[in-house]
Each structure stands twice: as C-alpha cells, then as structure tokens.
PDB file of C-alpha atoms in Angstrom:
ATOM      1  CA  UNK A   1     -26.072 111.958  82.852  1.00  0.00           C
ATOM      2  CA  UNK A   2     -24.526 114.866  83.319  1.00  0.00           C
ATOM      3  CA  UNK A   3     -22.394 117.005  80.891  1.00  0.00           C
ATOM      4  CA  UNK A   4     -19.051 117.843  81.502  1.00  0.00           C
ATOM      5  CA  UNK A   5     -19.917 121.848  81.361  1.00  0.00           C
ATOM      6  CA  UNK A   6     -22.179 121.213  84.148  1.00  0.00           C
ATOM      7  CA  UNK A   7     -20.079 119.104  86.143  1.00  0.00           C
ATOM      8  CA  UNK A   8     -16.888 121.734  85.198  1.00  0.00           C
ATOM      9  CA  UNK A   9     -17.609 123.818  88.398  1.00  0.00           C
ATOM     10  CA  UNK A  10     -18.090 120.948  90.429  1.00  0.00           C
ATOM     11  CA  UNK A  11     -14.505 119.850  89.369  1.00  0.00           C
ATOM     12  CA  UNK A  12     -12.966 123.632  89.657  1.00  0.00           C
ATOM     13  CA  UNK A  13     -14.317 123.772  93.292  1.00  0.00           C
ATOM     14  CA  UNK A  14     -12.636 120.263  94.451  1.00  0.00           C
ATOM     15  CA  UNK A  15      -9.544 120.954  92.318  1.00  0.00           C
ATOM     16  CA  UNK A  16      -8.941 124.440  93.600  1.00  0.00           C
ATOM     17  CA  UNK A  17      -9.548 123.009  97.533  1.00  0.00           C
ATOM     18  CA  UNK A  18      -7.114 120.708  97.145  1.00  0.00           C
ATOM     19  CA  UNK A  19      -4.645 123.019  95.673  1.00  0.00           C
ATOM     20  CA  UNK A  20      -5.380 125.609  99.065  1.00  0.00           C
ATOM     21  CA  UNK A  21      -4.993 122.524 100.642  1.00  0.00           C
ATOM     22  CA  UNK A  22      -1.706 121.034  99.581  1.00  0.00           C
ATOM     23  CA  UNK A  23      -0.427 124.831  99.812  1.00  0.00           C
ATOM     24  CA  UNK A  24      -1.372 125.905 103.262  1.00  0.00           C
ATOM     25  CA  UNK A  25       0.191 122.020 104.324  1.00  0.00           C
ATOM     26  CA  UNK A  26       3.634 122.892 102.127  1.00  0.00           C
ATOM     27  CA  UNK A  27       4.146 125.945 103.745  1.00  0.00           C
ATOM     28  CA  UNK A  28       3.621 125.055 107.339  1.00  0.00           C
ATOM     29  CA  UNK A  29       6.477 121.865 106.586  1.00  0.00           C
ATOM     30  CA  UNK A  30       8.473 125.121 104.718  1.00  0.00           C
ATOM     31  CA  UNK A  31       7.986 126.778 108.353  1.00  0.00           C
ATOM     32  CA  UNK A  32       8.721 123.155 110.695  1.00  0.00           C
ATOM     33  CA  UNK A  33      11.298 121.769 108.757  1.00  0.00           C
ATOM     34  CA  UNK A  34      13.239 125.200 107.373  1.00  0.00           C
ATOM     35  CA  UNK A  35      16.296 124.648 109.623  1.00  0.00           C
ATOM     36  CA  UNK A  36      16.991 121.192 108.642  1.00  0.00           C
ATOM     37  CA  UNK A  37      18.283 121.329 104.846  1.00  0.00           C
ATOM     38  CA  UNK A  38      17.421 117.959 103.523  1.00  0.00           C
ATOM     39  CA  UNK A  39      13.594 118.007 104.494  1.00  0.00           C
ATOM     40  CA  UNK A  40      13.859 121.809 103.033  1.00  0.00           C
ATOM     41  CA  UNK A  41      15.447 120.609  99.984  1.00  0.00           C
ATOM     42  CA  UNK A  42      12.766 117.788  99.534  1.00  0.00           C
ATOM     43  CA  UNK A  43      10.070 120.487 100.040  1.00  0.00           C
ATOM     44  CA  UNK A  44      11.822 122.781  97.494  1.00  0.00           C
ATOM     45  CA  UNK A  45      11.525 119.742  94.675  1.00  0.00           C
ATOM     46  CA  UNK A  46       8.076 118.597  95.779  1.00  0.00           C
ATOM     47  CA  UNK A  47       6.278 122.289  95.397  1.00  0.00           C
ATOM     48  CA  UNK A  48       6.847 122.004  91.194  1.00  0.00           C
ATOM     49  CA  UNK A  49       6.172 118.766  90.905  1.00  0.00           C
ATOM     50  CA  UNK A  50       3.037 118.986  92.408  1.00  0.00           C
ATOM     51  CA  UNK A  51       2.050 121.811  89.938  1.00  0.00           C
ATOM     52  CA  UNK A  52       3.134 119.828  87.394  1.00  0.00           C
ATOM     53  CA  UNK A  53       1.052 117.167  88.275  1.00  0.00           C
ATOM     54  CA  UNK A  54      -2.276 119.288  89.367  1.00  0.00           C
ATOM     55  CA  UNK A  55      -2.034 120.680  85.658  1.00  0.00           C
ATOM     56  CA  UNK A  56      -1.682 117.767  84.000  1.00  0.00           C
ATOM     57  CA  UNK A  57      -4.714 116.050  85.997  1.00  0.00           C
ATOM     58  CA  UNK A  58      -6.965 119.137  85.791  1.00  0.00           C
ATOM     59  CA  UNK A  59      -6.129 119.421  81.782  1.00  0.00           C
ATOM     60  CA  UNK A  60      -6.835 115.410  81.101  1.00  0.00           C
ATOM     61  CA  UNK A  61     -10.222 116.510  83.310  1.00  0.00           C
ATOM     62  CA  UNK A  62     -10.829 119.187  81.064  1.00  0.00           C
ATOM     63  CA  UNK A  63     -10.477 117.778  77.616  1.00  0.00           C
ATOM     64  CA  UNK A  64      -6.838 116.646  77.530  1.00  0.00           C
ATOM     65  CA  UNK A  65      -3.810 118.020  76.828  1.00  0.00           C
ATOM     66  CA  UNK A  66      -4.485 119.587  73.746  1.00  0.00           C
ATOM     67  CA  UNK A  67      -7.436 121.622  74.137  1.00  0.00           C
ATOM     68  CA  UNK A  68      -5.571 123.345  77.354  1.00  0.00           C
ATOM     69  CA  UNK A  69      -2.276 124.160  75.641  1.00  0.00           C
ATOM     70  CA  UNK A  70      -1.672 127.201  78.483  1.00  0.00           C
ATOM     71  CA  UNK A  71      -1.689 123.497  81.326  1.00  0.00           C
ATOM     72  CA  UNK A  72       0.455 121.427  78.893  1.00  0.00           C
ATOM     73  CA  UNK A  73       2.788 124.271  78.723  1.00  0.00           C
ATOM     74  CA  UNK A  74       2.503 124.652  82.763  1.00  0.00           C
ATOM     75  CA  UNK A  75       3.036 120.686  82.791  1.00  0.00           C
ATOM     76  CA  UNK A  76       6.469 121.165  81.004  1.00  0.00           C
ATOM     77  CA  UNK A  77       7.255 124.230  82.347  1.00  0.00           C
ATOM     78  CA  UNK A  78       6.915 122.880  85.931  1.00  0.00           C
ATOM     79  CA  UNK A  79       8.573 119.720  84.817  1.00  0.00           C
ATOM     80  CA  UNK A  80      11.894 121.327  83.415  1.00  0.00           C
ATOM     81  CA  UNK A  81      11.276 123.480  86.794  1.00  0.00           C
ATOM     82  CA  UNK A  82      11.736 120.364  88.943  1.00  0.00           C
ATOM     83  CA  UNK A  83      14.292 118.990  87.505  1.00  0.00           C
ATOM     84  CA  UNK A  84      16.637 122.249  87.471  1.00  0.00           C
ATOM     85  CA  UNK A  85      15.662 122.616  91.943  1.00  0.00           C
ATOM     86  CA  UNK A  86      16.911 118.676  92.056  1.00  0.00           C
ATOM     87  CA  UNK A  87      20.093 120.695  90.429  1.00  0.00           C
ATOM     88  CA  UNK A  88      20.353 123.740  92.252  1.00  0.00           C
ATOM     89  CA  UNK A  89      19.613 122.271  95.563  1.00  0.00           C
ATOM     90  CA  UNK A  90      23.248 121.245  95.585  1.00  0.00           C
ATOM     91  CA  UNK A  91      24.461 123.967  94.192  1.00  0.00           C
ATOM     92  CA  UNK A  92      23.017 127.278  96.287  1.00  0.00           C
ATOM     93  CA  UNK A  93      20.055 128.687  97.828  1.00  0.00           C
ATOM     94  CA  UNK A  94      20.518 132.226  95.634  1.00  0.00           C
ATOM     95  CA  UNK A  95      20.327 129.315  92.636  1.00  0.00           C
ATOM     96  CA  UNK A  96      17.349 128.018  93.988  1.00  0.00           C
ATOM     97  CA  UNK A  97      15.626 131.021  94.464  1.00  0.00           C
ATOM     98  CA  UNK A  98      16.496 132.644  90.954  1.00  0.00           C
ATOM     99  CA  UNK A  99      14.797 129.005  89.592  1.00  0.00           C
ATOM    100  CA  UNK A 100      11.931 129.526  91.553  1.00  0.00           C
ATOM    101  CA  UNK A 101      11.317 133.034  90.371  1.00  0.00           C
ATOM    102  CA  UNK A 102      11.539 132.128  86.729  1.00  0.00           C
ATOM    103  CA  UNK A 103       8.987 129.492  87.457  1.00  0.00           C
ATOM    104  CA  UNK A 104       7.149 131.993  88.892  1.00  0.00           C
ATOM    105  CA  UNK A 105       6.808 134.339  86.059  1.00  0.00           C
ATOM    106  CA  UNK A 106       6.065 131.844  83.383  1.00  0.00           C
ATOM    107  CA  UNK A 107       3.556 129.839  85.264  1.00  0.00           C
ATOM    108  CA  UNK A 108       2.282 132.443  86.668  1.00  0.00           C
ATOM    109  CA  UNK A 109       1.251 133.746  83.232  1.00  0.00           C
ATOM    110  CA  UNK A 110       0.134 131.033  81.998  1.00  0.00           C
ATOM    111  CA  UNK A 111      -2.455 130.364  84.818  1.00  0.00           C
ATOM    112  CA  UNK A 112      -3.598 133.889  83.957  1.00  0.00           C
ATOM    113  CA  UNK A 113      -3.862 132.858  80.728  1.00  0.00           C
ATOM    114  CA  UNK A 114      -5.957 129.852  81.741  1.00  0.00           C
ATOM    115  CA  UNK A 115      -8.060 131.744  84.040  1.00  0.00           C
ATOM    116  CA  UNK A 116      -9.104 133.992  81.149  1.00  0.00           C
ATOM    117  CA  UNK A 117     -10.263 130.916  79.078  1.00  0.00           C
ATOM    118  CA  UNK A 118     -11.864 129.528  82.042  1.00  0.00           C
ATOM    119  CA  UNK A 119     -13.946 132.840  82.414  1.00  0.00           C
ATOM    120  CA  UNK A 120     -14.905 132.802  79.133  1.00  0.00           C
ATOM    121  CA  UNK A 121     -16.808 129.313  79.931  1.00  0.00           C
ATOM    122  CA  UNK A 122     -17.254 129.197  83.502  1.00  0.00           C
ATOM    123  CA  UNK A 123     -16.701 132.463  85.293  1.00  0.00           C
ATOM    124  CA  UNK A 124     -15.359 133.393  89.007  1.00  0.00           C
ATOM    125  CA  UNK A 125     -11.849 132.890  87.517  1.00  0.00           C
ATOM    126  CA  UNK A 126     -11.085 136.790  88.546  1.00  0.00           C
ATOM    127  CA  UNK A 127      -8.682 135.451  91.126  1.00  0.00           C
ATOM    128  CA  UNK A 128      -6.776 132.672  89.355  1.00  0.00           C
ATOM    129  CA  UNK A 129      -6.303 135.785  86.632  1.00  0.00           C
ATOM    130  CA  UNK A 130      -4.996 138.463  89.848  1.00  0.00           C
ATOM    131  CA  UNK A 131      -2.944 135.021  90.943  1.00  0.00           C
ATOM    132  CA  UNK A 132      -1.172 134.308  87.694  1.00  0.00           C
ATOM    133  CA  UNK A 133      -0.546 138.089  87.666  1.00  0.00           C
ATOM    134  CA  UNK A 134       0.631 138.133  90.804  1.00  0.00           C
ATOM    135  CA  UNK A 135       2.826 135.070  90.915  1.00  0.00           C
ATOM    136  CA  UNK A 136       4.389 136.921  87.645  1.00  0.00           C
ATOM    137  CA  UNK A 137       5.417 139.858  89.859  1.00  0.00           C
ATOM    138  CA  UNK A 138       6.815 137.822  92.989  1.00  0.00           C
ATOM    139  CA  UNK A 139       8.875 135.646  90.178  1.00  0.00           C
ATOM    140  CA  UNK A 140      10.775 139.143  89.489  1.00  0.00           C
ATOM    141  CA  UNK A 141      10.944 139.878  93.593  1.00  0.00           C
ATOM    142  CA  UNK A 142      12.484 136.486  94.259  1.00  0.00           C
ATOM    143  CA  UNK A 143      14.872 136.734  91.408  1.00  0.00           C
ATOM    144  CA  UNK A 144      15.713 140.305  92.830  1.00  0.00           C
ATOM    145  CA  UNK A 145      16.121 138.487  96.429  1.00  0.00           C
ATOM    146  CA  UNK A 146      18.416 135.798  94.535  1.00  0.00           C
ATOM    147  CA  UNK A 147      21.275 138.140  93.463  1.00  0.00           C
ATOM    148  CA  UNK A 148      21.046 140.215  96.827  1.00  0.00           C
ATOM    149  CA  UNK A 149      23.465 139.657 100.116  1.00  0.00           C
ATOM    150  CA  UNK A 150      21.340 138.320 102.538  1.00  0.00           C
ATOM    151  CA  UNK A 151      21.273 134.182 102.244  1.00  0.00           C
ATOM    152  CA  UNK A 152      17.803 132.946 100.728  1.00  0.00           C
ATOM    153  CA  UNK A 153      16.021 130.148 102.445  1.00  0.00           C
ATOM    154  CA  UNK A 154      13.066 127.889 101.998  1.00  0.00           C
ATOM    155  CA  UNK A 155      10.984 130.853 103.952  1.00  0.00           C
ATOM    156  CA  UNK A 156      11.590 133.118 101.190  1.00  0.00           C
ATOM    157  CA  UNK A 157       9.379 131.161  99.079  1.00  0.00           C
ATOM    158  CA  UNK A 158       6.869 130.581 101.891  1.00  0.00           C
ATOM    159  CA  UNK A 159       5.054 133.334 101.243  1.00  0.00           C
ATOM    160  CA  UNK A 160       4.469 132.605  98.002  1.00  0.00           C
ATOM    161  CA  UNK A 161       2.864 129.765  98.066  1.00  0.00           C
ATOM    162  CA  UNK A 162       0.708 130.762 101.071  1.00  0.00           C
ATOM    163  CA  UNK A 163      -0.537 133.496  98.443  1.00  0.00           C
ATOM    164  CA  UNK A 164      -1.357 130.529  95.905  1.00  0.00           C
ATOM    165  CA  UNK A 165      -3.327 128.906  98.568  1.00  0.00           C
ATOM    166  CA  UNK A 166      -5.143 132.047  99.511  1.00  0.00           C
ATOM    167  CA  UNK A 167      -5.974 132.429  96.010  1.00  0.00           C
ATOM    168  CA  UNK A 168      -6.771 128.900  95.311  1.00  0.00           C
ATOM    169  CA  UNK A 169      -9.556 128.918  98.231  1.00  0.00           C
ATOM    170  CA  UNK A 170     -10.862 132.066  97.202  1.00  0.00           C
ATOM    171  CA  UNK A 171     -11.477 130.406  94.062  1.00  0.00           C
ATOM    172  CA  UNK A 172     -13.071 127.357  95.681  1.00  0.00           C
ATOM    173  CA  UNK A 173     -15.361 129.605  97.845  1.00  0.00           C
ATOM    174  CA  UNK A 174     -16.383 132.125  94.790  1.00  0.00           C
ATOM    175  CA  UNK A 175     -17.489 129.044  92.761  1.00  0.00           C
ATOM    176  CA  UNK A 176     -19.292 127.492  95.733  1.00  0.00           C
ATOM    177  CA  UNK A 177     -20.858 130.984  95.965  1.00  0.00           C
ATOM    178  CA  UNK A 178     -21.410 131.598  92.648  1.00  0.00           C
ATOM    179  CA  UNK A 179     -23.233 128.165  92.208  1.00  0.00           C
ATOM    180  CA  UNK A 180     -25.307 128.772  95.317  1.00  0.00           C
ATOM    181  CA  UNK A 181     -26.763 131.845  93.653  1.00  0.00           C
ATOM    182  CA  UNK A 182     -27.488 130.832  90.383  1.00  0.00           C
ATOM    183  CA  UNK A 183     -29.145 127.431  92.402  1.00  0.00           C
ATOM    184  CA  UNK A 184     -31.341 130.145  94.445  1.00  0.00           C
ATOM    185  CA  UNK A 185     -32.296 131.945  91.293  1.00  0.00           C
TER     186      UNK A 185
END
C-alpha cells in the first residue's frame, strides 16, 4: 500500500491538470459568451466557487482542513468571494472587478503560502509560489482597472485566469518531469 507522501505527487499532478483544465475551458466561455451578460454573469460566480471547491477537495486530500490552514482560509476566502460577485453582478461591472481583485490578492497569497509548504515536502512548487505572487499583483491591477473610466467586462478578468491555467500546467508538467527523473535515477 502506498503512503500518502508517495502518492502526494501523483495527486498534485491530476489536481493541478484539472485546474489548467477548468481554466483554459472558463476563459474560452469568458471569450464566447462575453457579450451576452447573463452567461457572463454566471461565469463571473462560477470562477470562485470553483476555487473554493478545488481547495477544499485538495486540503481533505491532503490531511484535512486543519493541517492546510493557508486552503481553509482560501475555502472561506473564495466562499465570502462568491457570494459578494452573486451581489455585485447586479450592481456594476467596476464592483465586480474591484471584488475580483481583492480575491486576487488574498488568494493569491495564500497559494504562495501553500506552495512554500508544499516545497518544503514535495518540491516543483516554484510556480504555484511565482502564481500566488503574481495573482497578488494583478488583484492591485484589476482594482486599479475598477475605479478607472473605461467600462470593465468579463475579458478583463480573462487574462487572469488564463495565467492561473498556464501556471497550473506548468505545475502539472514540472511534477511529471520531476518524477520522471528521480524514476530514471
């Protein structure tokens, strides 16, 4: 049988495909269905709440809840998130976009601050740590964007999340990498 450190990159690899995966799919809808504000609203509600779920199944994977208090944060943090784009939805895009960039910055850190435990453990976490970094920074951009003149739309935040899924499949690749070596070793 095998441990769950030795399954752990196993789980890492499938997890962080399927986030690239769900990414790359929500941002080509963000690109189809931009003009047409109820499917872009749906979209807009659906991108948190699938963190929040991919946290909370990756911590109960790794141990629970407790023992990953950076995820169970994230899991909150992207919950509240949700909730407050069901709210600004109706309210306005600049709204919308200043939620989204405070989501940014705090889950943004703590996936860093995941990726750094992870590395301690696992390794090949260097880009979840440059994405949590990074997803930090565009929080501040998009809140920028959300006080400016020009009208923010779902594509605003399409680029964003086609960064996550770059950085998510770089992840998935450097493990399957990583594991290939150490196999050939």
């Amino acid at each position: 049988m095998q441990s769950q450190s030795s399954t752990q990159p196993n789980w890492l690899w499938s997890y962080y495909l399927t986030r690239a995966i769900f990414s790359v799919a929500w941002v080509a809808a963000a690109i189809l269905f931009s003009t047409q504000a109820n499917l872009a609203a749906l979209l807009l509600v659906i991108y948190p709440a699938w963190d929040a779920l991919a946290n909370l199944v990756d911590a109960k994977s790794n141990g629970g809840l407790q023992a990953n208090r950076s995820q169970a944060l994230n899991v909150a943090v992207s919950t509240v998130t949700t909730l407050a784009v069901i709210a600004a939805v109706s309210s306005s895009m600049y709204t919308v976009l200043a939620v989204f960039g405070v989501w940014a910055i705090f889950s943004g850190l703590l996936q860093l601050n995941t990726g750094v435990k992870r590395w301690r453990s696992y390794g090949a976490q260097w880009a979840m740590i440059l994405s949590g970094a990074q997803s930090a920074l565009a929080g501040g951009f998009m809140i920028s964007r959300s006080i400016g003149d020009v009208a923010p739309t779902i594509l605003d935040i399409a680029p964003y999340a086609a960064f996550g899924a770059f950085y998510f499949l770089l992840s998935a690749v450097w493990l399957v990498v990583t594991a290939y070596r150490k196999a050939e070793a």
